[in-house]
Amino acid sequence: MSAAAARPDGEASATSAANANANAIRAGVRRGLIEHWISLRTPSETAFMVIGIAVIGVVLWVNRDSEIAPGASLNSFILPSIITIQLLFITCYGLATVIVTEREDGTLIRARSLPNGLRAYSTGLLTRTMCELVEMMVLTLVIAAIILGSSFDVGPAGVAVILGMLVLGTVALTTFGFVLGTVFKNPRSVGGWGFLVVGALAYVSGLVQPLVSMPAWVQVIGQGSPLFWIGQAFRWAFLPPEAGAMEPGGDWQLGIAFAVVAAWAIVGLVLAPRLLHRVARRETGSAIEARRQAALQRA
């Protein structure tokens, strides 16, 4: 009798928890969409996006007739690198900057004080990040298609690979964003050392120049990074099959690319929430006030 009576209570508790989680996720999605809409109406952020797209257009236009190998245009190497670097900076550097800023202004500690507040907060961050990512990717690919014309040839398999890697890469690289957001204590540190870390990671991952042209020890580091494999999957979609000879190992390794990035994505799904909860637990009003005073003194 007691077990029968306890079962409905347990089911009610589980249902209540599920509803609370669903409400937190919905609230987070709404918050992320609102924040993204506000950013679109902020002149400085809109100008930054427009300038970035303009620079990409200029780079692609200047190199429209260049080749890195017979039948392989230079833009077919540049465009995958651009997409990968955008993915890195939006999901990693941008996310880290938001987390550190909102740690400093007390947003994170306020989110912690609400029921399921951290779940809503993290969902809002990811929603805003995904909106920015989709926006930049669409604009970049439209500009590339206009400039490259008939040489912009990505078949159905290439589209599937790009979309699949974008999803996996987004999850994987948010790990770096949460790590940077929890390691650095103020936005100025992220803007300095964080930018250097992200830039160095992009360089050793073969996004600036082919990885095979770098020293062997750099190639080892680069192939341990998800960025290299994300970039290789994108290059596979844009470059002809014979261009695989320019990759480490002398061929495309698409299966390994998805496996490595999927492994990083799993690590991210496990690690990121724990990092956020750990940092949120350590935040106190006195710590926030101390950082504010330090910032005022630097100013």
PDB file of C-alpha atoms in Angstrom:
ATOM      1  CA  MET A   1       0.000   0.000   0.000  1.00  0.00           C
ATOM      2  CA  SER A   2       2.785   2.387   0.918  1.00  0.00           C
ATOM      3  CA  ALA A   3       4.651   1.592  -2.329  1.00  0.00           C
ATOM      4  CA  ALA A   4       1.499   2.194  -4.350  1.00  0.00           C
ATOM      5  CA  ALA A   5       0.929   5.452  -2.539  1.00  0.00           C
ATOM      6  CA  ALA A   6       4.533   6.513  -3.020  1.00  0.00           C
ATOM      7  CA  ARG A   7       4.526   5.854  -6.742  1.00  0.00           C
ATOM      8  CA  PRO A   8       2.104   8.662  -7.655  1.00  0.00           C
ATOM      9  CA  ASP A   9       4.087  11.066  -5.487  1.00  0.00           C
ATOM     10  CA  GLY A  10       7.288  10.064  -7.242  1.00  0.00           C
ATOM     11  CA  GLU A  11       5.649  10.438 -10.645  1.00  0.00           C
ATOM     12  CA  ALA A  12       4.268  13.831  -9.660  1.00  0.00           C
ATOM     13  CA  SER A  13       7.715  14.925  -8.520  1.00  0.00           C
ATOM     14  CA  ALA A  14       9.311  13.766 -11.772  1.00  0.00           C
ATOM     15  CA  THR A  15       6.599  15.530 -13.785  1.00  0.00           C
ATOM     16  CA  SER A  16       7.088  18.711 -11.784  1.00  0.00           C
ATOM     17  CA  ALA A  17      10.848  18.614 -12.359  1.00  0.00           C
ATOM     18  CA  ALA A  18      10.361  18.012 -16.083  1.00  0.00           C
ATOM     19  CA  ASN A  19       7.939  20.936 -16.309  1.00  0.00           C
ATOM     20  CA  ALA A  20      10.355  23.172 -14.425  1.00  0.00           C
ATOM     21  CA  ASN A  21      13.189  22.237 -16.793  1.00  0.00           C
ATOM     22  CA  ALA A  22      10.972  22.820 -19.833  1.00  0.00           C
ATOM     23  CA  ASN A  23       9.933  26.231 -18.503  1.00  0.00           C
ATOM     24  CA  ALA A  24      13.570  27.141 -17.864  1.00  0.00           C
ATOM     25  CA  ILE A  25      14.529  26.146 -21.407  1.00  0.00           C
ATOM     26  CA  ARG A  26      11.645  28.156 -22.887  1.00  0.00           C
ATOM     27  CA  ALA A  27      12.610  31.161 -20.790  1.00  0.00           C
ATOM     28  CA  GLY A  28      16.224  30.785 -21.899  1.00  0.00           C
ATOM     29  CA  VAL A  29      15.279  30.609 -25.575  1.00  0.00           C
ATOM     30  CA  ARG A  30      13.137  33.752 -25.215  1.00  0.00           C
ATOM     31  CA  ARG A  31      15.966  35.547 -23.452  1.00  0.00           C
ATOM     32  CA  GLY A  32      18.478  34.539 -26.122  1.00  0.00           C
ATOM     33  CA  LEU A  33      16.216  35.740 -28.942  1.00  0.00           C
ATOM     34  CA  ILE A  34      15.553  39.057 -27.187  1.00  0.00           C
ATOM     35  CA  GLU A  35      19.255  39.633 -26.539  1.00  0.00           C
ATOM     36  CA  HIS A  36      20.064  38.874 -30.160  1.00  0.00           C
ATOM     37  CA  TRP A  37      17.396  41.294 -31.355  1.00  0.00           C
ATOM     38  CA  ILE A  38      18.817  43.983 -29.069  1.00  0.00           C
ATOM     39  CA  SER A  39      22.311  43.348 -30.452  1.00  0.00           C
ATOM     40  CA  LEU A  40      21.006  43.809 -34.010  1.00  0.00           C
ATOM     41  CA  ARG A  41      19.684  47.216 -32.996  1.00  0.00           C
ATOM     42  CA  THR A  42      23.005  48.221 -31.407  1.00  0.00           C
ATOM     43  CA  PRO A  43      24.980  50.315 -33.945  1.00  0.00           C
ATOM     44  CA  SER A  44      28.420  49.182 -32.774  1.00  0.00           C
ATOM     45  CA  GLU A  45      27.590  45.484 -33.022  1.00  0.00           C
ATOM     46  CA  THR A  46      25.847  45.895 -36.380  1.00  0.00           C
ATOM     47  CA  ALA A  47      28.812  47.870 -37.718  1.00  0.00           C
ATOM     48  CA  PHE A  48      31.206  45.154 -36.551  1.00  0.00           C
ATOM     49  CA  MET A  49      29.193  42.525 -38.426  1.00  0.00           C
ATOM     50  CA  VAL A  50      28.946  44.626 -41.601  1.00  0.00           C
ATOM     51  CA  ILE A  51      32.678  45.379 -41.575  1.00  0.00           C
ATOM     52  CA  GLY A  52      33.480  41.701 -41.062  1.00  0.00           C
ATOM     53  CA  ILE A  53      31.332  40.638 -44.012  1.00  0.00           C
ATOM     54  CA  ALA A  54      32.837  43.414 -46.158  1.00  0.00           C
ATOM     55  CA  VAL A  55      36.379  42.243 -45.346  1.00  0.00           C
ATOM     56  CA  ILE A  56      35.444  38.685 -46.272  1.00  0.00           C
ATOM     57  CA  GLY A  57      34.000  39.894 -49.560  1.00  0.00           C
ATOM     58  CA  VAL A  58      37.165  41.847 -50.370  1.00  0.00           C
ATOM     59  CA  VAL A  59      39.411  38.867 -49.571  1.00  0.00           C
ATOM     60  CA  LEU A  60      37.373  36.530 -51.770  1.00  0.00           C
ATOM     61  CA  TRP A  61      37.235  39.078 -54.595  1.00  0.00           C
ATOM     62  CA  VAL A  62      40.979  39.733 -54.572  1.00  0.00           C
ATOM     63  CA  ASN A  63      41.754  36.002 -54.715  1.00  0.00           C
ATOM     64  CA  ARG A  64      38.988  35.013 -57.144  1.00  0.00           C
ATOM     65  CA  ASP A  65      41.445  34.016 -59.918  1.00  0.00           C
ATOM     66  CA  SER A  66      44.170  32.457 -57.734  1.00  0.00           C
ATOM     67  CA  GLU A  67      44.847  28.725 -57.445  1.00  0.00           C
ATOM     68  CA  ILE A  68      46.661  26.652 -54.816  1.00  0.00           C
ATOM     69  CA  ALA A  69      46.794  23.638 -57.137  1.00  0.00           C
ATOM     70  CA  PRO A  70      45.585  22.797 -60.659  1.00  0.00           C
ATOM     71  CA  GLY A  71      41.792  22.825 -60.538  1.00  0.00           C
ATOM     72  CA  ALA A  72      41.694  24.050 -56.918  1.00  0.00           C
ATOM     73  CA  SER A  73      41.088  27.769 -56.398  1.00  0.00           C
ATOM     74  CA  LEU A  74      42.636  29.576 -53.473  1.00  0.00           C
ATOM     75  CA  ASN A  75      39.185  30.721 -52.376  1.00  0.00           C
ATOM     76  CA  SER A  76      38.170  27.072 -51.995  1.00  0.00           C
ATOM     77  CA  PHE A  77      40.790  26.881 -49.247  1.00  0.00           C
ATOM     78  CA  ILE A  78      40.146  30.350 -47.828  1.00  0.00           C
ATOM     79  CA  LEU A  79      36.351  29.963 -47.507  1.00  0.00           C
ATOM     80  CA  PRO A  80      36.432  26.829 -45.280  1.00  0.00           C
ATOM     81  CA  SER A  81      39.016  28.571 -43.084  1.00  0.00           C
ATOM     82  CA  ILE A  82      36.799  31.659 -42.838  1.00  0.00           C
ATOM     83  CA  ILE A  83      33.782  29.563 -41.835  1.00  0.00           C
ATOM     84  CA  THR A  84      35.804  27.647 -39.243  1.00  0.00           C
ATOM     85  CA  ILE A  85      37.290  30.824 -37.763  1.00  0.00           C
ATOM     86  CA  GLN A  86      33.821  32.391 -37.592  1.00  0.00           C
ATOM     87  CA  LEU A  87      32.590  29.295 -35.797  1.00  0.00           C
ATOM     88  CA  LEU A  88      35.525  29.537 -33.381  1.00  0.00           C
ATOM     89  CA  PHE A  89      35.136  33.217 -32.567  1.00  0.00           C
ATOM     90  CA  ILE A  90      31.358  33.174 -32.203  1.00  0.00           C
ATOM     91  CA  THR A  91      30.994  29.976 -30.172  1.00  0.00           C
ATOM     92  CA  CYS A  92      34.236  30.303 -28.210  1.00  0.00           C
ATOM     93  CA  TYR A  93      35.638  33.821 -27.967  1.00  0.00           C
ATOM     94  CA  GLY A  94      32.276  35.596 -28.101  1.00  0.00           C
ATOM     95  CA  LEU A  95      30.687  33.201 -25.609  1.00  0.00           C
ATOM     96  CA  ALA A  96      33.633  33.569 -23.215  1.00  0.00           C
ATOM     97  CA  THR A  97      33.396  37.360 -23.384  1.00  0.00           C
ATOM     98  CA  VAL A  98      29.684  37.291 -22.522  1.00  0.00           C
ATOM     99  CA  ILE A  99      30.205  34.899 -19.598  1.00  0.00           C
ATOM    100  CA  VAL A 100      33.055  36.923 -18.085  1.00  0.00           C
ATOM    101  CA  THR A 101      31.184  40.204 -18.552  1.00  0.00           C
ATOM    102  CA  GLU A 102      28.071  38.832 -16.883  1.00  0.00           C
ATOM    103  CA  ARG A 103      30.132  37.381 -14.056  1.00  0.00           C
ATOM    104  CA  GLU A 104      31.516  40.857 -13.437  1.00  0.00           C
ATOM    105  CA  ASP A 105      28.188  42.697 -13.547  1.00  0.00           C
ATOM    106  CA  GLY A 106      26.382  40.170 -11.338  1.00  0.00           C
ATOM    107  CA  THR A 107      24.096  38.620 -13.975  1.00  0.00           C
ATOM    108  CA  LEU A 108      25.419  35.128 -13.273  1.00  0.00           C
ATOM    109  CA  ILE A 109      24.909  35.314  -9.523  1.00  0.00           C
ATOM    110  CA  ARG A 110      21.361  36.596 -10.050  1.00  0.00           C
ATOM    111  CA  ALA A 111      20.648  33.691 -12.409  1.00  0.00           C
ATOM    112  CA  ARG A 112      21.957  31.267  -9.789  1.00  0.00           C
ATOM    113  CA  SER A 113      19.487  32.591  -7.218  1.00  0.00           C
ATOM    114  CA  LEU A 114      16.463  31.692  -9.368  1.00  0.00           C
ATOM    115  CA  PRO A 115      14.886  28.219  -9.632  1.00  0.00           C
ATOM    116  CA  ASN A 116      16.563  26.503 -12.614  1.00  0.00           C
ATOM    117  CA  GLY A 117      18.167  29.874 -13.271  1.00  0.00           C
ATOM    118  CA  LEU A 118      21.445  28.476 -14.541  1.00  0.00           C
ATOM    119  CA  ARG A 119      19.641  26.216 -17.002  1.00  0.00           C
ATOM    120  CA  ALA A 120      17.699  29.189 -18.363  1.00  0.00           C
ATOM    121  CA  TYR A 121      20.871  31.285 -18.413  1.00  0.00           C
ATOM    122  CA  SER A 122      22.939  28.715 -20.321  1.00  0.00           C
ATOM    123  CA  THR A 123      20.061  28.089 -22.748  1.00  0.00           C
ATOM    124  CA  GLY A 124      19.847  31.816 -23.399  1.00  0.00           C
ATOM    125  CA  LEU A 125      23.578  32.002 -24.074  1.00  0.00           C
ATOM    126  CA  LEU A 126      23.434  29.126 -26.527  1.00  0.00           C
ATOM    127  CA  THR A 127      20.335  30.526 -28.273  1.00  0.00           C
ATOM    128  CA  ARG A 128      21.970  33.907 -28.773  1.00  0.00           C
ATOM    129  CA  THR A 129      25.180  32.248 -29.965  1.00  0.00           C
ATOM    130  CA  MET A 130      23.320  30.079 -32.463  1.00  0.00           C
ATOM    131  CA  CYS A 131      21.429  33.107 -33.837  1.00  0.00           C
ATOM    132  CA  GLU A 132      24.701  34.974 -34.384  1.00  0.00           C
ATOM    133  CA  LEU A 133      26.301  31.924 -35.953  1.00  0.00           C
ATOM    134  CA  VAL A 134      23.468  31.255 -38.404  1.00  0.00           C
ATOM    135  CA  GLU A 135      23.331  34.922 -39.334  1.00  0.00           C
ATOM    136  CA  MET A 136      27.054  35.174 -40.084  1.00  0.00           C
ATOM    137  CA  MET A 137      27.197  31.838 -41.911  1.00  0.00           C
ATOM    138  CA  VAL A 138      24.283  32.683 -44.183  1.00  0.00           C
ATOM    139  CA  LEU A 139      25.681  36.110 -45.035  1.00  0.00           C
ATOM    140  CA  THR A 140      29.160  34.687 -45.671  1.00  0.00           C
ATOM    141  CA  LEU A 141      27.911  31.913 -47.950  1.00  0.00           C
ATOM    142  CA  VAL A 142      25.661  34.297 -49.880  1.00  0.00           C
ATOM    143  CA  ILE A 143      28.581  36.682 -50.462  1.00  0.00           C
ATOM    144  CA  ALA A 144      30.802  33.742 -51.458  1.00  0.00           C
ATOM    145  CA  ALA A 145      28.216  32.413 -53.904  1.00  0.00           C
ATOM    146  CA  ILE A 146      27.892  35.830 -55.557  1.00  0.00           C
ATOM    147  CA  ILE A 147      31.640  36.373 -55.893  1.00  0.00           C
ATOM    148  CA  LEU A 148      32.679  32.832 -56.805  1.00  0.00           C
ATOM    149  CA  GLY A 149      29.813  32.204 -59.218  1.00  0.00           C
ATOM    150  CA  SER A 150      30.082  28.845 -60.971  1.00  0.00           C
ATOM    151  CA  SER A 151      33.161  27.865 -58.942  1.00  0.00           C
ATOM    152  CA  PHE A 152      30.958  27.814 -55.843  1.00  0.00           C
ATOM    153  CA  ASP A 153      29.993  24.206 -56.381  1.00  0.00           C
ATOM    154  CA  VAL A 154      28.873  22.256 -53.321  1.00  0.00           C
ATOM    155  CA  GLY A 155      26.792  19.168 -53.981  1.00  0.00           C
ATOM    156  CA  PRO A 156      24.175  17.571 -51.695  1.00  0.00           C
ATOM    157  CA  ALA A 157      26.856  15.496 -49.941  1.00  0.00           C
ATOM    158  CA  GLY A 158      28.905  18.642 -49.324  1.00  0.00           C
ATOM    159  CA  VAL A 159      25.894  20.463 -47.876  1.00  0.00           C
ATOM    160  CA  ALA A 160      25.179  17.510 -45.561  1.00  0.00           C
ATOM    161  CA  VAL A 161      28.800  17.449 -44.372  1.00  0.00           C
ATOM    162  CA  ILE A 162      28.822  21.215 -43.762  1.00  0.00           C
ATOM    163  CA  LEU A 163      25.564  21.150 -41.783  1.00  0.00           C
ATOM    164  CA  GLY A 164      26.576  18.089 -39.772  1.00  0.00           C
ATOM    165  CA  MET A 165      29.979  19.527 -38.919  1.00  0.00           C
ATOM    166  CA  LEU A 166      28.473  22.891 -38.017  1.00  0.00           C
ATOM    167  CA  VAL A 167      26.254  21.197 -35.427  1.00  0.00           C
ATOM    168  CA  LEU A 168      29.048  19.058 -33.969  1.00  0.00           C
ATOM    169  CA  GLY A 169      31.556  21.898 -34.160  1.00  0.00           C
ATOM    170  CA  THR A 170      29.249  24.295 -32.348  1.00  0.00           C
ATOM    171  CA  VAL A 171      28.802  21.885 -29.449  1.00  0.00           C
ATOM    172  CA  ALA A 172      32.521  21.070 -29.356  1.00  0.00           C
ATOM    173  CA  LEU A 173      33.771  24.647 -29.445  1.00  0.00           C
ATOM    174  CA  THR A 174      31.396  25.885 -26.773  1.00  0.00           C
ATOM    175  CA  THR A 175      33.626  23.858 -24.451  1.00  0.00           C
ATOM    176  CA  PHE A 176      36.474  26.260 -25.139  1.00  0.00           C
ATOM    177  CA  GLY A 177      34.105  29.193 -24.652  1.00  0.00           C
ATOM    178  CA  PHE A 178      32.990  27.993 -21.230  1.00  0.00           C
ATOM    179  CA  VAL A 179      36.587  27.192 -20.244  1.00  0.00           C
ATOM    180  CA  LEU A 180      37.810  30.660 -21.230  1.00  0.00           C
ATOM    181  CA  GLY A 181      34.786  32.237 -19.551  1.00  0.00           C
ATOM    182  CA  THR A 182      35.572  30.480 -16.276  1.00  0.00           C
ATOM    183  CA  VAL A 183      39.369  30.819 -16.364  1.00  0.00           C
ATOM    184  CA  PHE A 184      39.567  34.570 -17.020  1.00  0.00           C
ATOM    185  CA  LYS A 185      38.183  36.903 -14.380  1.00  0.00           C
ATOM    186  CA  ASN A 186      37.379  40.027 -16.382  1.00  0.00           C
ATOM    187  CA  PRO A 187      36.554  40.995 -19.988  1.00  0.00           C
ATOM    188  CA  ARG A 188      39.894  42.759 -20.448  1.00  0.00           C
ATOM    189  CA  SER A 189      41.758  39.497 -19.881  1.00  0.00           C
ATOM    190  CA  VAL A 190      39.593  37.723 -22.438  1.00  0.00           C
ATOM    191  CA  GLY A 191      40.183  40.532 -24.921  1.00  0.00           C
ATOM    192  CA  GLY A 192      43.944  40.212 -24.434  1.00  0.00           C
ATOM    193  CA  TRP A 193      45.152  36.743 -23.511  1.00  0.00           C
ATOM    194  CA  GLY A 194      41.940  35.073 -24.615  1.00  0.00           C
ATOM    195  CA  PHE A 195      42.248  36.541 -28.097  1.00  0.00           C
ATOM    196  CA  LEU A 196      45.858  35.337 -28.312  1.00  0.00           C
ATOM    197  CA  VAL A 197      44.872  31.821 -27.218  1.00  0.00           C
ATOM    198  CA  VAL A 198      42.071  31.600 -29.769  1.00  0.00           C
ATOM    199  CA  GLY A 199      44.231  33.086 -32.522  1.00  0.00           C
ATOM    200  CA  ALA A 200      47.118  30.707 -31.792  1.00  0.00           C
ATOM    201  CA  LEU A 201      44.710  27.770 -31.827  1.00  0.00           C
ATOM    202  CA  ALA A 202      43.410  28.820 -35.240  1.00  0.00           C
ATOM    203  CA  TYR A 203      46.966  29.121 -36.583  1.00  0.00           C
ATOM    204  CA  VAL A 204      48.255  25.731 -35.402  1.00  0.00           C
ATOM    205  CA  SER A 205      45.058  24.099 -36.715  1.00  0.00           C
ATOM    206  CA  GLY A 206      45.979  24.890 -40.318  1.00  0.00           C
ATOM    207  CA  LEU A 207      43.383  27.601 -40.872  1.00  0.00           C
ATOM    208  CA  VAL A 208      45.888  30.268 -41.902  1.00  0.00           C
ATOM    209  CA  GLN A 209      48.227  28.094 -43.961  1.00  0.00           C
ATOM    210  CA  PRO A 210      48.137  24.366 -44.799  1.00  0.00           C
ATOM    211  CA  LEU A 211      49.130  22.267 -41.801  1.00  0.00           C
ATOM    212  CA  VAL A 212      51.513  20.130 -43.891  1.00  0.00           C
ATOM    213  CA  SER A 213      53.714  23.200 -44.420  1.00  0.00           C
ATOM    214  CA  MET A 214      54.302  23.555 -40.671  1.00  0.00           C
ATOM    215  CA  PRO A 215      56.851  21.771 -38.432  1.00  0.00           C
ATOM    216  CA  ALA A 216      56.009  18.220 -37.376  1.00  0.00           C
ATOM    217  CA  TRP A 217      55.408  19.157 -33.732  1.00  0.00           C
ATOM    218  CA  VAL A 218      52.909  21.831 -34.793  1.00  0.00           C
ATOM    219  CA  GLN A 219      51.107  19.255 -36.938  1.00  0.00           C
ATOM    220  CA  VAL A 220      50.754  16.979 -33.911  1.00  0.00           C
ATOM    221  CA  ILE A 221      49.223  19.795 -31.846  1.00  0.00           C
ATOM    222  CA  GLY A 222      46.987  20.871 -34.712  1.00  0.00           C
ATOM    223  CA  GLN A 223      45.560  17.411 -35.296  1.00  0.00           C
ATOM    224  CA  GLY A 224      44.622  17.184 -31.627  1.00  0.00           C
ATOM    225  CA  SER A 225      42.409  20.245 -32.001  1.00  0.00           C
ATOM    226  CA  PRO A 226      38.824  19.968 -33.235  1.00  0.00           C
ATOM    227  CA  LEU A 227      39.450  23.060 -35.373  1.00  0.00           C
ATOM    228  CA  PHE A 228      41.701  21.174 -37.773  1.00  0.00           C
ATOM    229  CA  TRP A 229      39.113  18.456 -38.332  1.00  0.00           C
ATOM    230  CA  ILE A 230      36.250  20.935 -38.670  1.00  0.00           C
ATOM    231  CA  GLY A 231      38.295  22.795 -41.263  1.00  0.00           C
ATOM    232  CA  GLN A 232      39.150  19.587 -43.096  1.00  0.00           C
ATOM    233  CA  ALA A 233      35.484  18.600 -43.349  1.00  0.00           C
ATOM    234  CA  PHE A 234      34.655  22.012 -44.805  1.00  0.00           C
ATOM    235  CA  ARG A 235      37.597  21.773 -47.222  1.00  0.00           C
ATOM    236  CA  TRP A 236      36.340  18.348 -48.323  1.00  0.00           C
ATOM    237  CA  ALA A 237      33.031  19.986 -49.227  1.00  0.00           C
ATOM    238  CA  PHE A 238      34.576  22.844 -51.238  1.00  0.00           C
ATOM    239  CA  LEU A 239      37.755  21.363 -52.750  1.00  0.00           C
ATOM    240  CA  PRO A 240      38.094  18.660 -55.426  1.00  0.00           C
ATOM    241  CA  PRO A 241      38.961  15.100 -54.256  1.00  0.00           C
ATOM    242  CA  GLU A 242      42.581  15.314 -55.438  1.00  0.00           C
ATOM    243  CA  ALA A 243      43.189  18.272 -53.098  1.00  0.00           C
ATOM    244  CA  GLY A 244      43.277  15.753 -50.259  1.00  0.00           C
ATOM    245  CA  ALA A 245      46.955  15.278 -51.136  1.00  0.00           C
ATOM    246  CA  MET A 246      47.609  18.587 -49.344  1.00  0.00           C
ATOM    247  CA  GLU A 247      46.264  17.206 -46.055  1.00  0.00           C
ATOM    248  CA  PRO A 248      48.396  15.421 -43.430  1.00  0.00           C
ATOM    249  CA  GLY A 249      48.448  11.759 -44.440  1.00  0.00           C
ATOM    250  CA  GLY A 250      47.966  12.713 -48.087  1.00  0.00           C
ATOM    251  CA  ASP A 251      44.215  12.114 -48.225  1.00  0.00           C
ATOM    252  CA  TRP A 252      40.863  13.189 -46.783  1.00  0.00           C
ATOM    253  CA  GLN A 253      39.938  11.551 -43.476  1.00  0.00           C
ATOM    254  CA  LEU A 254      36.303  12.533 -43.179  1.00  0.00           C
ATOM    255  CA  GLY A 255      35.328   9.669 -40.863  1.00  0.00           C
ATOM    256  CA  ILE A 256      38.121  10.506 -38.426  1.00  0.00           C
ATOM    257  CA  ALA A 257      37.139  14.182 -38.623  1.00  0.00           C
ATOM    258  CA  PHE A 258      33.578  13.477 -37.488  1.00  0.00           C
ATOM    259  CA  ALA A 259      34.761  11.045 -34.810  1.00  0.00           C
ATOM    260  CA  VAL A 260      37.234  13.524 -33.303  1.00  0.00           C
ATOM    261  CA  VAL A 261      34.809  16.446 -33.316  1.00  0.00           C
ATOM    262  CA  ALA A 262      32.036  14.223 -31.902  1.00  0.00           C
ATOM    263  CA  ALA A 263      34.366  13.222 -29.059  1.00  0.00           C
ATOM    264  CA  TRP A 264      35.051  16.871 -28.291  1.00  0.00           C
ATOM    265  CA  ALA A 265      31.313  17.580 -28.470  1.00  0.00           C
ATOM    266  CA  ILE A 266      30.597  14.872 -25.885  1.00  0.00           C
ATOM    267  CA  VAL A 267      33.289  16.289 -23.621  1.00  0.00           C
ATOM    268  CA  GLY A 268      31.703  19.705 -24.033  1.00  0.00           C
ATOM    269  CA  LEU A 269      28.221  18.471 -23.141  1.00  0.00           C
ATOM    270  CA  VAL A 270      29.581  16.895 -19.959  1.00  0.00           C
ATOM    271  CA  LEU A 271      32.086  19.571 -18.977  1.00  0.00           C
ATOM    272  CA  ALA A 272      30.417  22.890 -19.816  1.00  0.00           C
ATOM    273  CA  PRO A 273      27.443  22.670 -17.385  1.00  0.00           C
ATOM    274  CA  ARG A 274      29.758  21.577 -14.580  1.00  0.00           C
ATOM    275  CA  LEU A 275      32.110  24.482 -15.198  1.00  0.00           C
ATOM    276  CA  LEU A 276      29.241  26.955 -15.207  1.00  0.00           C
ATOM    277  CA  HIS A 277      27.786  25.568 -11.973  1.00  0.00           C
ATOM    278  CA  ARG A 278      31.213  25.580 -10.347  1.00  0.00           C
ATOM    279  CA  VAL A 279      31.869  29.220 -11.236  1.00  0.00           C
ATOM    280  CA  ALA A 280      28.346  30.258 -10.228  1.00  0.00           C
ATOM    281  CA  ARG A 281      28.754  28.644  -6.798  1.00  0.00           C
ATOM    282  CA  ARG A 282      31.966  30.599  -6.230  1.00  0.00           C
ATOM    283  CA  GLU A 283      30.448  33.947  -7.168  1.00  0.00           C
ATOM    284  CA  THR A 284      29.615  36.202  -4.216  1.00  0.00           C
ATOM    285  CA  GLY A 285      28.467  39.768  -3.907  1.00  0.00           C
ATOM    286  CA  SER A 286      31.753  40.779  -2.299  1.00  0.00           C
ATOM    287  CA  ALA A 287      33.777  39.233  -5.149  1.00  0.00           C
ATOM    288  CA  ILE A 288      31.707  41.087  -7.745  1.00  0.00           C
ATOM    289  CA  GLU A 289      32.120  44.370  -5.877  1.00  0.00           C
ATOM    290  CA  ALA A 290      35.877  43.818  -5.599  1.00  0.00           C
ATOM    291  CA  ARG A 291      36.130  43.318  -9.380  1.00  0.00           C
ATOM    292  CA  ARG A 292      34.065  46.450  -9.972  1.00  0.00           C
ATOM    293  CA  GLN A 293      36.327  48.510  -7.743  1.00  0.00           C
ATOM    294  CA  ALA A 294      39.407  47.115  -9.487  1.00  0.00           C
ATOM    295  CA  ALA A 295      37.912  48.008 -12.863  1.00  0.00           C
ATOM    296  CA  LEU A 296      37.155  51.561 -11.682  1.00  0.00           C
ATOM    297  CA  GLN A 297      40.711  51.991 -10.470  1.00  0.00           C
ATOM    298  CA  ARG A 298      42.093  50.835 -13.841  1.00  0.00           C
ATOM    299  CA  ALA A 299      39.765  53.282 -15.581  1.00  0.00           C
TER     300      ALA A 299
END
